[in-house]
Amino acid sequence: MKRIAILTGGGDAPGLNAVIRAVVKTAANQYNCEVMGVRDGFDGFLGDYGLFPLDAAAVRGILPRGGTILGSANRGNPFARKVIRAGREVVEDVSQKIKDNITDLKLDALIVVGGDGTLRIARELFPIGVPVIGVPKTIDNDIGGTECTFGFDTALNVATEALDRLHSTAEAHHRVMVIELMGREAGFITLTAGLAGGADVILIPEIPFTIEYIIDKIKKRTERGTHFSIVAVAEGARRKGGEIIVSRMGDEVYTPRLGGIAVRVADEITRLTKIESRVIVLGHLQRGGTPTAFDRDLATRFGAAAVRLAAEGGYGQMVALQQGKIVNISLEDALAVPKRVDVNCDAIQTARGLGISFGDSPVI
Ligand code: F6P
């Protein structure tokens, strides 16, 4: 193994820089192998200046930094890319160009650090001859085959701190505070932060809710003399029989932008209880800033393991965390079943036992 490349794709997650650093250091120290950084996800292969050498100096001091020194792109699917031809916008498959660039640059492996969407692209590139190695990242923690992705722990801590801060102001003003957290299809952040931050109502994509049950919970608290409530809602949560709320529609290239569910829930609470309800959308604060020790550690272990996997020629596979150990699994297997909150898991049972409402049934 003489030369490998690394790219980061999709939404950023705290810990990306720790992966890059671990890849560069492991490749140099253990394998005397050169590493190229690819700018802005797969887009880096399509322009003229998208690849550059990464050495020890380039990764010095980046371990505690959020974001990614490589840049990222979550609109950069090479199999469906929007380009302008003769003044018209068309969608083209430019994947072969990536393959050709990798051959020309004599890259032995391409380490792809990304979430569900980016790893799916890697899975499609593998059969056309791109030597991909996957590293799973996402704050949503929704990738199959791995117990955890880095970024999740940091996002969880930010969300929990927000819930703590909301408690004092909600209590002071006798309000209902509805906080919208990230989580397109998986409610891990909202469930875990909701438990850790003492939310009264937790709404997640896996459990469609009915507004009446939420009102029931808030009214019971009022009857018992507690005149404030905290509702934690995942951006992908929806009413039973209802649609996911989007702030921008998607198309064949762009995924829909979620957002707006908290406003809907808060409006209904105000209308039906006459209690003042306010909305906080935590948004990208959950993705920014310095990674927690857990995320730095996991990201570093993933990065080093990805280089070892590349050295073994384990293309088409991804590193993963299983029972506390780093293992390798095929991208095919990892992406076959997306990870979602098990609605019968102990965290849900615990929350129900504590009287937390999921908006799907009356609470005690
Ligand atoms: O997948 C991670 C995530 O943070 C989702 O929870 C969220 O819907 C999405 O990224 C937002 O992406 P963007 O920053 O592109 O709007």
mmCIF file of C-alpha atoms and ligand atoms in Angstrom:
data_model
loop_
_atom_site.group_PDB
_atom_site.id
_atom_site.type_symbol
_atom_site.label_atom_id
_atom_site.label_comp_id
_atom_site.label_asym_id
_atom_site.label_seq_id
_atom_site.Cartn_x
_atom_site.Cartn_y
_atom_site.Cartn_z
ATOM 1 C CA MET A 1 0.000 0.000 0.000
ATOM 2 C CA LYS A 2 1.723 3.143 -1.252
ATOM 3 C CA ARG A 3 -0.941 5.806 -1.527
ATOM 4 C CA ILE A 4 -4.502 6.131 -0.266
ATOM 5 C CA ALA A 5 -7.054 8.943 -0.209
ATOM 6 C CA ILE A 6 -9.692 10.031 2.277
ATOM 7 C CA LEU A 7 -12.898 12.046 1.846
ATOM 8 C CA THR A 8 -15.668 13.169 4.185
ATOM 9 C CA GLY A 9 -19.205 13.299 2.790
ATOM 10 C CA GLY A 10 -22.678 14.292 3.975
ATOM 11 C CA GLY A 11 -23.492 16.462 6.972
ATOM 12 C CA ASP A 12 -20.523 17.081 9.234
ATOM 13 C CA ALA A 13 -20.270 15.336 12.595
ATOM 14 C CA PRO A 14 -17.937 16.016 15.508
ATOM 15 C CA GLY A 15 -15.023 13.587 15.225
ATOM 16 C CA LEU A 16 -14.383 13.801 11.462
ATOM 17 C CA ASN A 17 -11.032 15.495 12.032
ATOM 18 C CA ALA A 18 -10.065 12.815 14.531
ATOM 19 C CA VAL A 19 -10.642 10.178 11.815
ATOM 20 C CA ILE A 20 -8.556 12.120 9.285
ATOM 21 C CA ARG A 21 -5.722 12.524 11.805
ATOM 22 C CA ALA A 22 -5.756 8.836 12.737
ATOM 23 C CA VAL A 23 -5.735 7.805 9.062
ATOM 24 C CA VAL A 24 -2.765 10.032 8.225
ATOM 25 C CA LYS A 25 -0.728 9.058 11.284
ATOM 26 C CA THR A 26 -1.434 5.318 11.031
ATOM 27 C CA ALA A 27 -0.712 5.247 7.291
ATOM 28 C CA ALA A 28 2.594 7.054 7.755
ATOM 29 C CA ASN A 29 3.810 5.319 10.927
ATOM 30 C CA GLN A 30 2.623 1.794 10.352
ATOM 31 C CA TYR A 31 2.700 1.470 6.571
ATOM 32 C CA ASN A 32 4.943 4.257 5.267
ATOM 33 C CA CYS A 33 1.982 5.131 3.056
ATOM 34 C CA GLU A 34 1.123 8.506 1.594
ATOM 35 C CA VAL A 35 -2.383 9.989 2.164
ATOM 36 C CA MET A 36 -4.221 12.382 -0.139
ATOM 37 C CA GLY A 37 -7.107 14.478 1.136
ATOM 38 C CA VAL A 38 -10.113 14.897 -1.165
ATOM 39 C CA ARG A 39 -11.888 18.252 -0.919
ATOM 40 C CA ASP A 40 -15.670 18.485 -0.458
ATOM 41 C CA GLY A 41 -16.650 14.835 -0.650
ATOM 42 C CA PHE A 42 -16.801 13.152 -4.056
ATOM 43 C CA ASP A 43 -16.812 16.609 -5.689
ATOM 44 C CA GLY A 44 -13.037 16.705 -5.121
ATOM 45 C CA PHE A 45 -12.546 14.130 -7.874
ATOM 46 C CA LEU A 46 -14.386 16.229 -10.414
ATOM 47 C CA GLY A 47 -12.463 19.511 -10.270
ATOM 48 C CA ASP A 48 -8.795 20.270 -10.969
ATOM 49 C CA TYR A 49 -7.598 21.041 -7.436
ATOM 50 C CA GLY A 50 -9.643 18.593 -5.392
ATOM 51 C CA LEU A 51 -6.838 16.431 -4.041
ATOM 52 C CA PHE A 52 -3.868 17.452 -1.935
ATOM 53 C CA PRO A 53 -1.244 15.655 0.173
ATOM 54 C CA LEU A 54 -1.993 15.225 3.865
ATOM 55 C CA ASP A 55 1.017 14.825 6.125
ATOM 56 C CA ALA A 56 1.617 14.986 9.871
ATOM 57 C CA ALA A 57 1.876 18.781 9.757
ATOM 58 C CA ALA A 58 -1.483 19.073 7.992
ATOM 59 C CA VAL A 59 -3.298 17.174 10.746
ATOM 60 C CA ARG A 60 -1.486 18.683 13.725
ATOM 61 C CA GLY A 61 -3.883 20.192 16.271
ATOM 62 C CA ILE A 62 -7.105 19.063 14.581
ATOM 63 C CA LEU A 63 -8.129 16.365 17.092
ATOM 64 C CA PRO A 64 -10.388 18.632 19.198
ATOM 65 C CA ARG A 65 -11.762 20.605 16.232
ATOM 66 C CA GLY A 66 -15.321 20.208 14.955
ATOM 67 C CA GLY A 67 -16.158 20.215 11.237
ATOM 68 C CA THR A 68 -13.756 18.660 8.728
ATOM 69 C CA ILE A 69 -10.527 20.109 7.311
ATOM 70 C CA LEU A 70 -11.443 18.401 4.016
ATOM 71 C CA GLY A 71 -14.824 20.066 3.615
ATOM 72 C CA SER A 72 -17.931 18.059 2.847
ATOM 73 C CA ALA A 73 -20.853 17.967 0.447
ATOM 74 C CA ASN A 74 -24.196 16.331 0.872
ATOM 75 C CA ARG A 75 -25.486 17.177 -2.588
ATOM 76 C CA GLY A 76 -22.633 15.448 -4.364
ATOM 77 C CA ASN A 77 -23.912 12.068 -5.518
ATOM 78 C CA PRO A 78 -21.718 11.212 -8.554
ATOM 79 C CA PHE A 79 -24.422 8.843 -9.856
ATOM 80 C CA ALA A 80 -26.941 11.691 -10.037
ATOM 81 C CA ARG A 81 -25.263 15.042 -10.352
ATOM 82 C CA LYS A 82 -26.921 18.264 -11.452
ATOM 83 C CA VAL A 83 -24.931 19.948 -14.228
ATOM 84 C CA ILE A 84 -25.675 22.696 -16.732
ATOM 85 C CA ARG A 85 -25.566 21.559 -20.395
ATOM 86 C CA ALA A 86 -26.376 24.052 -23.141
ATOM 87 C CA GLY A 87 -27.969 26.339 -20.549
ATOM 88 C CA ARG A 88 -30.199 23.580 -19.202
ATOM 89 C CA GLU A 89 -29.980 21.796 -15.868
ATOM 90 C CA VAL A 90 -29.612 18.045 -16.362
ATOM 91 C CA VAL A 91 -28.805 15.123 -14.050
ATOM 92 C CA GLU A 92 -25.748 13.083 -15.076
ATOM 93 C CA ASP A 93 -23.875 9.989 -13.885
ATOM 94 C CA VAL A 94 -20.224 11.030 -13.457
ATOM 95 C CA SER A 95 -19.106 8.030 -11.415
ATOM 96 C CA GLN A 96 -16.723 6.759 -14.124
ATOM 97 C CA LYS A 97 -14.711 9.975 -13.795
ATOM 98 C CA ILE A 98 -14.052 9.118 -10.141
ATOM 99 C CA LYS A 99 -12.914 5.634 -11.086
ATOM 100 C CA ASP A 100 -10.607 7.036 -13.808
ATOM 101 C CA ASN A 101 -9.096 9.597 -11.411
ATOM 102 C CA ILE A 102 -8.390 6.911 -8.844
ATOM 103 C CA THR A 103 -6.629 4.796 -11.463
ATOM 104 C CA ASP A 104 -4.626 7.779 -12.776
ATOM 105 C CA LEU A 105 -3.556 8.780 -9.266
ATOM 106 C CA LYS A 106 -2.591 5.161 -8.471
ATOM 107 C CA LEU A 107 -4.648 5.158 -5.286
ATOM 108 C CA ASP A 108 -4.627 1.814 -3.463
ATOM 109 C CA ALA A 109 -7.742 2.677 -1.454
ATOM 110 C CA LEU A 110 -10.302 5.415 -0.950
ATOM 111 C CA ILE A 111 -11.473 5.834 2.639
ATOM 112 C CA VAL A 112 -15.008 7.217 2.583
ATOM 113 C CA VAL A 113 -16.182 8.736 5.855
ATOM 114 C CA GLY A 114 -19.895 9.331 5.737
ATOM 115 C CA GLY A 115 -23.430 8.598 6.769
ATOM 116 C CA ASP A 116 -26.078 6.524 5.117
ATOM 117 C CA GLY A 117 -26.156 8.495 1.836
ATOM 118 C CA THR A 118 -22.376 8.726 1.398
ATOM 119 C CA LEU A 119 -21.817 5.060 2.257
ATOM 120 C CA ARG A 120 -24.490 4.072 -0.275
ATOM 121 C CA ILE A 121 -22.499 5.920 -2.927
ATOM 122 C CA ALA A 122 -19.374 4.034 -1.774
ATOM 123 C CA ARG A 123 -21.276 0.764 -2.043
ATOM 124 C CA GLU A 124 -22.226 1.610 -5.664
ATOM 125 C CA LEU A 125 -18.667 2.652 -6.536
ATOM 126 C CA PHE A 126 -17.173 -0.640 -5.316
ATOM 127 C CA PRO A 127 -18.582 -2.857 -8.127
ATOM 128 C CA ILE A 128 -17.254 -0.458 -10.790
ATOM 129 C CA GLY A 129 -13.745 -0.955 -9.404
ATOM 130 C CA VAL A 130 -13.272 1.771 -6.802
ATOM 131 C CA PRO A 131 -11.356 0.308 -3.802
ATOM 132 C CA VAL A 132 -13.570 1.838 -1.108
ATOM 133 C CA ILE A 133 -13.268 1.427 2.645
ATOM 134 C CA GLY A 134 -16.160 2.860 4.691
ATOM 135 C CA VAL A 135 -16.110 4.694 8.010
ATOM 136 C CA PRO A 136 -19.592 5.315 9.462
ATOM 137 C CA LYS A 137 -20.379 8.790 10.798
ATOM 138 C CA THR A 138 -23.611 10.491 11.741
ATOM 139 C CA ILE A 139 -25.013 12.297 14.717
ATOM 140 C CA ASP A 140 -28.310 10.459 14.062
ATOM 141 C CA ASN A 141 -26.675 7.093 14.913
ATOM 142 C CA ASP A 142 -28.837 5.390 12.282
ATOM 143 C CA ILE A 143 -26.318 3.189 10.439
ATOM 144 C CA GLY A 144 -26.785 -0.556 10.697
ATOM 145 C CA GLY A 145 -24.069 -2.982 11.764
ATOM 146 C CA THR A 146 -22.439 -0.602 14.246
ATOM 147 C CA GLU A 147 -23.579 -0.006 17.798
ATOM 148 C CA CYS A 148 -22.583 3.598 17.563
ATOM 149 C CA THR A 149 -21.324 6.200 15.142
ATOM 150 C CA PHE A 150 -19.065 9.040 16.241
ATOM 151 C CA GLY A 151 -20.780 12.413 16.451
ATOM 152 C CA PHE A 152 -23.794 10.998 18.247
ATOM 153 C CA ASP A 153 -22.362 11.415 21.741
ATOM 154 C CA THR A 154 -21.445 15.064 21.156
ATOM 155 C CA ALA A 155 -24.879 15.852 19.691
ATOM 156 C CA LEU A 156 -26.506 14.072 22.599
ATOM 157 C CA ASN A 157 -24.600 16.166 25.114
ATOM 158 C CA VAL A 158 -25.481 19.413 23.344
ATOM 159 C CA ALA A 159 -29.159 18.403 23.245
ATOM 160 C CA THR A 160 -29.148 17.399 26.910
ATOM 161 C CA GLU A 161 -27.594 20.683 27.959
ATOM 162 C CA ALA A 162 -30.253 22.532 25.969
ATOM 163 C CA LEU A 163 -32.984 20.584 27.777
ATOM 164 C CA ASP A 164 -31.386 21.421 31.144
ATOM 165 C CA ARG A 165 -31.319 25.101 30.268
ATOM 166 C CA LEU A 166 -34.906 25.049 29.067
ATOM 167 C CA HIS A 167 -36.128 23.579 32.325
ATOM 168 C CA SER A 168 -35.304 26.622 34.411
ATOM 169 C CA THR A 169 -36.867 29.122 32.048
ATOM 170 C CA ALA A 170 -39.941 26.922 31.399
ATOM 171 C CA GLU A 171 -40.532 26.669 35.143
ATOM 172 C CA ALA A 172 -40.015 30.388 35.748
ATOM 173 C CA HIS A 173 -42.615 31.324 33.122
ATOM 174 C CA HIS A 174 -45.047 28.403 33.469
ATOM 175 C CA ARG A 175 -44.601 27.581 29.814
ATOM 176 C CA VAL A 176 -44.467 24.551 27.607
ATOM 177 C CA MET A 177 -41.144 24.452 25.783
ATOM 178 C CA VAL A 178 -41.047 22.399 22.607
ATOM 179 C CA ILE A 179 -37.527 21.629 21.422
ATOM 180 C CA GLU A 180 -36.919 20.258 17.925
ATOM 181 C CA LEU A 181 -33.873 18.003 17.680
ATOM 182 C CA MET A 182 -32.174 16.376 14.686
ATOM 183 C CA GLY A 183 -33.062 12.846 13.629
ATOM 184 C CA ARG A 184 -34.564 12.332 10.201
ATOM 185 C CA GLU A 185 -35.707 8.757 10.544
ATOM 186 C CA ALA A 186 -34.216 7.658 13.831
ATOM 187 C CA GLY A 187 -35.046 9.106 17.220
ATOM 188 C CA PHE A 188 -31.864 8.186 19.106
ATOM 189 C CA ILE A 189 -30.849 11.771 19.929
ATOM 190 C CA THR A 190 -34.330 12.756 21.053
ATOM 191 C CA LEU A 191 -34.977 9.600 23.071
ATOM 192 C CA THR A 192 -31.607 9.581 24.806
ATOM 193 C CA ALA A 193 -31.421 13.340 25.429
ATOM 194 C CA GLY A 194 -35.082 13.305 26.441
ATOM 195 C CA LEU A 195 -34.332 10.728 29.123
ATOM 196 C CA ALA A 196 -31.086 12.384 30.201
ATOM 197 C CA GLY A 197 -32.630 15.863 30.218
ATOM 198 C CA GLY A 198 -35.916 14.951 31.891
ATOM 199 C CA ALA A 199 -38.362 15.688 29.067
ATOM 200 C CA ASP A 200 -42.049 15.112 29.823
ATOM 201 C CA VAL A 201 -42.984 14.231 26.259
ATOM 202 C CA ILE A 202 -40.674 12.559 23.711
ATOM 203 C CA LEU A 203 -41.740 12.366 20.078
ATOM 204 C CA ILE A 204 -39.658 10.215 17.717
ATOM 205 C CA PRO A 205 -40.067 9.052 14.110
ATOM 206 C CA GLU A 206 -40.500 5.413 15.186
ATOM 207 C CA ILE A 207 -43.631 6.184 17.272
ATOM 208 C CA PRO A 208 -46.260 8.257 15.439
ATOM 209 C CA PHE A 209 -48.105 10.449 17.938
ATOM 210 C CA THR A 210 -51.614 11.738 18.564
ATOM 211 C CA ILE A 211 -51.873 15.307 19.828
ATOM 212 C CA GLU A 212 -54.597 14.405 22.348
ATOM 213 C CA TYR A 213 -52.225 12.158 24.297
ATOM 214 C CA ILE A 214 -49.670 14.963 24.519
ATOM 215 C CA ILE A 215 -52.371 17.320 25.842
ATOM 216 C CA ASP A 216 -53.454 14.630 28.298
ATOM 217 C CA LYS A 217 -49.906 14.471 29.732
ATOM 218 C CA ILE A 218 -49.555 18.261 30.010
ATOM 219 C CA LYS A 219 -52.977 18.631 31.661
ATOM 220 C CA LYS A 220 -52.164 15.917 34.202
ATOM 221 C CA ARG A 221 -48.996 17.780 35.148
ATOM 222 C CA THR A 222 -50.994 20.983 35.593
ATOM 223 C CA GLU A 223 -53.603 19.202 37.740
ATOM 224 C CA ARG A 224 -50.778 17.936 39.941
ATOM 225 C CA GLY A 225 -49.474 21.468 40.385
ATOM 226 C CA THR A 226 -46.612 21.474 37.829
ATOM 227 C CA HIS A 227 -47.200 24.383 35.513
ATOM 228 C CA PHE A 228 -44.512 23.772 32.930
ATOM 229 C CA SER A 229 -43.603 20.966 30.560
ATOM 230 C CA ILE A 230 -40.774 20.073 28.225
ATOM 231 C CA VAL A 231 -41.523 18.398 24.902
ATOM 232 C CA ALA A 232 -38.562 16.945 22.937
ATOM 233 C CA VAL A 233 -39.460 16.262 19.312
ATOM 234 C CA ALA A 234 -37.299 14.766 16.575
ATOM 235 C CA GLU A 235 -37.470 16.639 13.253
ATOM 236 C CA GLY A 236 -38.705 13.430 11.603
ATOM 237 C CA ALA A 237 -41.521 12.749 14.095
ATOM 238 C CA ARG A 238 -45.051 12.781 12.691
ATOM 239 C CA ARG A 239 -48.661 12.489 13.725
ATOM 240 C CA LYS A 240 -50.330 9.131 13.421
ATOM 241 C CA GLY A 241 -51.548 8.955 9.824
ATOM 242 C CA GLY A 242 -49.748 12.218 9.050
ATOM 243 C CA GLU A 243 -46.800 13.294 6.953
ATOM 244 C CA ILE A 244 -43.275 14.310 7.911
ATOM 245 C CA ILE A 245 -43.021 18.117 7.996
ATOM 246 C CA VAL A 246 -40.504 19.514 5.513
ATOM 247 C CA SER A 247 -39.235 23.062 5.137
ATOM 248 C CA ARG A 248 -37.956 22.377 1.610
ATOM 249 C CA MET A 249 -39.117 19.725 -0.790
ATOM 250 C CA GLY A 250 -36.636 17.196 -2.167
ATOM 251 C CA ASP A 251 -36.061 16.043 -5.738
ATOM 252 C CA GLU A 252 -34.044 13.361 -7.552
ATOM 253 C CA VAL A 253 -30.793 14.900 -6.285
ATOM 254 C CA TYR A 254 -31.651 16.687 -3.026
ATOM 255 C CA THR A 255 -33.199 15.025 -0.012
ATOM 256 C CA PRO A 256 -36.062 16.996 1.552
ATOM 257 C CA ARG A 257 -35.030 19.432 4.298
ATOM 258 C CA LEU A 258 -36.946 18.582 7.452
ATOM 259 C CA GLY A 259 -38.177 21.169 9.907
ATOM 260 C CA GLY A 260 -41.328 22.637 11.357
ATOM 261 C CA ILE A 261 -42.783 19.853 13.477
ATOM 262 C CA ALA A 262 -42.082 21.686 16.762
ATOM 263 C CA VAL A 263 -44.059 24.730 15.630
ATOM 264 C CA ARG A 264 -47.015 22.522 14.692
ATOM 265 C CA VAL A 265 -46.953 20.717 18.045
ATOM 266 C CA ALA A 266 -46.540 23.948 20.052
ATOM 267 C CA ASP A 267 -49.418 25.650 18.199
ATOM 268 C CA GLU A 268 -51.711 22.731 18.960
ATOM 269 C CA ILE A 269 -50.698 22.706 22.631
ATOM 270 C CA THR A 270 -51.410 26.445 22.967
ATOM 271 C CA ARG A 271 -54.729 26.092 21.150
ATOM 272 C CA LEU A 272 -55.934 23.150 23.220
ATOM 273 C CA THR A 273 -54.536 24.024 26.683
ATOM 274 C CA LYS A 274 -54.268 27.836 26.532
ATOM 275 C CA ILE A 275 -50.802 27.426 28.068
ATOM 276 C CA GLU A 276 -48.146 29.525 26.378
ATOM 277 C CA SER A 277 -45.937 27.212 24.302
ATOM 278 C CA ARG A 278 -42.605 28.240 22.816
ATOM 279 C CA VAL A 279 -40.373 26.614 20.247
ATOM 280 C CA ILE A 280 -36.614 26.079 20.103
ATOM 281 C CA VAL A 281 -35.016 24.498 17.050
ATOM 282 C CA LEU A 282 -31.553 23.339 18.096
ATOM 283 C CA GLY A 283 -30.522 22.574 14.501
ATOM 284 C CA HIS A 284 -26.874 22.582 13.520
ATOM 285 C CA LEU A 285 -25.688 23.472 17.022
ATOM 286 C CA GLN A 286 -25.918 19.707 17.522
ATOM 287 C CA ARG A 287 -23.334 19.104 14.810
ATOM 288 C CA GLY A 288 -20.844 21.867 15.593
ATOM 289 C CA GLY A 289 -18.059 22.325 18.089
ATOM 290 C CA THR A 290 -15.513 20.141 19.758
ATOM 291 C CA PRO A 291 -16.192 16.394 19.928
ATOM 292 C CA THR A 292 -16.577 14.675 23.295
ATOM 293 C CA ALA A 293 -13.830 12.340 24.493
ATOM 294 C CA PHE A 294 -16.013 9.367 23.514
ATOM 295 C CA ASP A 295 -16.389 10.628 19.933
ATOM 296 C CA ARG A 296 -12.690 11.452 19.574
ATOM 297 C CA ASP A 297 -11.776 8.018 20.849
ATOM 298 C CA LEU A 298 -14.220 6.156 18.591
ATOM 299 C CA ALA A 299 -13.285 8.293 15.567
ATOM 300 C CA THR A 300 -9.576 7.654 16.163
ATOM 301 C CA ARG A 301 -10.148 3.905 16.487
ATOM 302 C CA PHE A 302 -12.288 3.901 13.316
ATOM 303 C CA GLY A 303 -9.658 5.856 11.363
ATOM 304 C CA ALA A 304 -6.775 3.573 12.363
ATOM 305 C CA ALA A 305 -8.872 0.435 11.727
ATOM 306 C CA ALA A 306 -9.846 1.736 8.266
ATOM 307 C CA VAL A 307 -6.157 1.972 7.303
ATOM 308 C CA ARG A 308 -5.517 -1.566 8.574
ATOM 309 C CA LEU A 309 -8.500 -2.766 6.549
ATOM 310 C CA ALA A 310 -7.160 -1.004 3.447
ATOM 311 C CA ALA A 311 -3.771 -2.685 3.955
ATOM 312 C CA GLU A 312 -5.518 -6.063 4.031
ATOM 313 C CA GLY A 313 -7.332 -5.186 0.793
ATOM 314 C CA GLY A 314 -10.725 -5.350 2.503
ATOM 315 C CA TYR A 315 -12.453 -3.149 -0.078
ATOM 316 C CA GLY A 316 -16.238 -2.855 -0.071
ATOM 317 C CA GLN A 317 -16.217 -3.103 3.718
ATOM 318 C CA MET A 318 -16.757 -0.689 6.579
ATOM 319 C CA VAL A 319 -15.352 -0.504 10.091
ATOM 320 C CA ALA A 320 -17.927 -0.808 12.877
ATOM 321 C CA LEU A 321 -18.279 -1.017 16.647
ATOM 322 C CA GLN A 322 -19.728 -4.270 17.964
ATOM 323 C CA GLN A 323 -19.679 -5.257 21.635
ATOM 324 C CA GLY A 324 -17.028 -2.661 22.315
ATOM 325 C CA LYS A 325 -14.670 -3.964 19.617
ATOM 326 C CA ILE A 326 -13.857 -2.610 16.172
ATOM 327 C CA VAL A 327 -14.861 -5.092 13.477
ATOM 328 C CA ASN A 328 -15.186 -5.071 9.669
ATOM 329 C CA ILE A 329 -18.478 -5.693 7.901
ATOM 330 C CA SER A 330 -19.470 -5.471 4.242
ATOM 331 C CA LEU A 331 -21.102 -2.227 3.145
ATOM 332 C CA GLU A 332 -23.833 -4.400 1.675
ATOM 333 C CA ASP A 333 -24.686 -5.868 5.091
ATOM 334 C CA ALA A 334 -24.311 -2.581 6.952
ATOM 335 C CA LEU A 335 -26.721 -0.792 4.631
ATOM 336 C CA ALA A 336 -29.221 -3.641 4.228
ATOM 337 C CA VAL A 337 -31.282 -2.691 7.282
ATOM 338 C CA PRO A 338 -31.155 0.889 8.592
ATOM 339 C CA LYS A 339 -30.870 1.223 12.368
ATOM 340 C CA ARG A 340 -33.926 2.577 14.144
ATOM 341 C CA VAL A 341 -35.019 2.868 17.769
ATOM 342 C CA ASP A 342 -36.499 -0.457 18.863
ATOM 343 C CA VAL A 343 -39.879 0.617 20.234
ATOM 344 C CA ASN A 344 -39.721 -2.180 22.817
ATOM 345 C CA CYS A 345 -36.188 -1.393 24.028
ATOM 346 C CA ASP A 346 -35.458 -0.848 27.685
ATOM 347 C CA ALA A 347 -34.971 2.917 27.239
ATOM 348 C CA ILE A 348 -38.550 3.229 25.945
ATOM 349 C CA GLN A 349 -39.872 0.973 28.698
ATOM 350 C CA THR A 350 -37.959 3.000 31.271
ATOM 351 C CA ALA A 351 -39.322 6.260 29.907
ATOM 352 C CA ARG A 352 -42.876 4.935 29.956
ATOM 353 C CA GLY A 353 -42.355 3.711 33.515
ATOM 354 C CA LEU A 354 -41.254 7.212 34.504
ATOM 355 C CA GLY A 355 -44.487 8.635 33.094
ATOM 356 C CA ILE A 356 -42.919 10.158 29.975
ATOM 357 C CA SER A 357 -45.402 10.372 27.109
ATOM 358 C CA PHE A 358 -44.556 9.274 23.575
ATOM 359 C CA GLY A 359 -47.876 10.691 22.423
ATOM 360 C CA ASP A 360 -49.199 7.254 21.520
ATOM 361 C CA SER A 361 -51.148 6.250 24.631
ATOM 362 C CA PRO A 362 -52.535 7.727 27.853
ATOM 363 C CA VAL A 363 -49.990 8.097 30.672
ATOM 364 C CA ILE A 364 -50.548 7.066 34.261
HETATM 365 O O1 F6P B 1 -28.082 13.196 8.972
HETATM 366 C C1 F6P B 1 -27.658 14.100 9.907
HETATM 367 C C2 F6P B 1 -28.515 15.320 9.903
HETATM 368 O O2 F6P B 1 -28.021 16.105 10.931
HETATM 369 C C3 F6P B 1 -30.008 15.065 10.026
HETATM 370 O O3 F6P B 1 -30.430 14.826 11.317
HETATM 371 C C4 F6P B 1 -30.562 16.323 9.431
HETATM 372 O O4 F6P B 1 -31.877 16.169 8.934
HETATM 373 C C5 F6P B 1 -29.623 16.593 8.325
HETATM 374 O O5 F6P B 1 -28.378 16.067 8.708
HETATM 375 C C6 F6P B 1 -29.520 18.035 7.964
HETATM 376 O O6 F6P B 1 -28.661 18.186 6.901
HETATM 377 P P1 F6P B 1 -28.336 19.590 6.229
HETATM 378 O O7 F6P B 1 -27.334 20.257 7.101
HETATM 379 O O8 F6P B 1 -27.794 19.247 4.909
HETATM 380 O O9 F6P B 1 -29.605 20.362 6.144
#
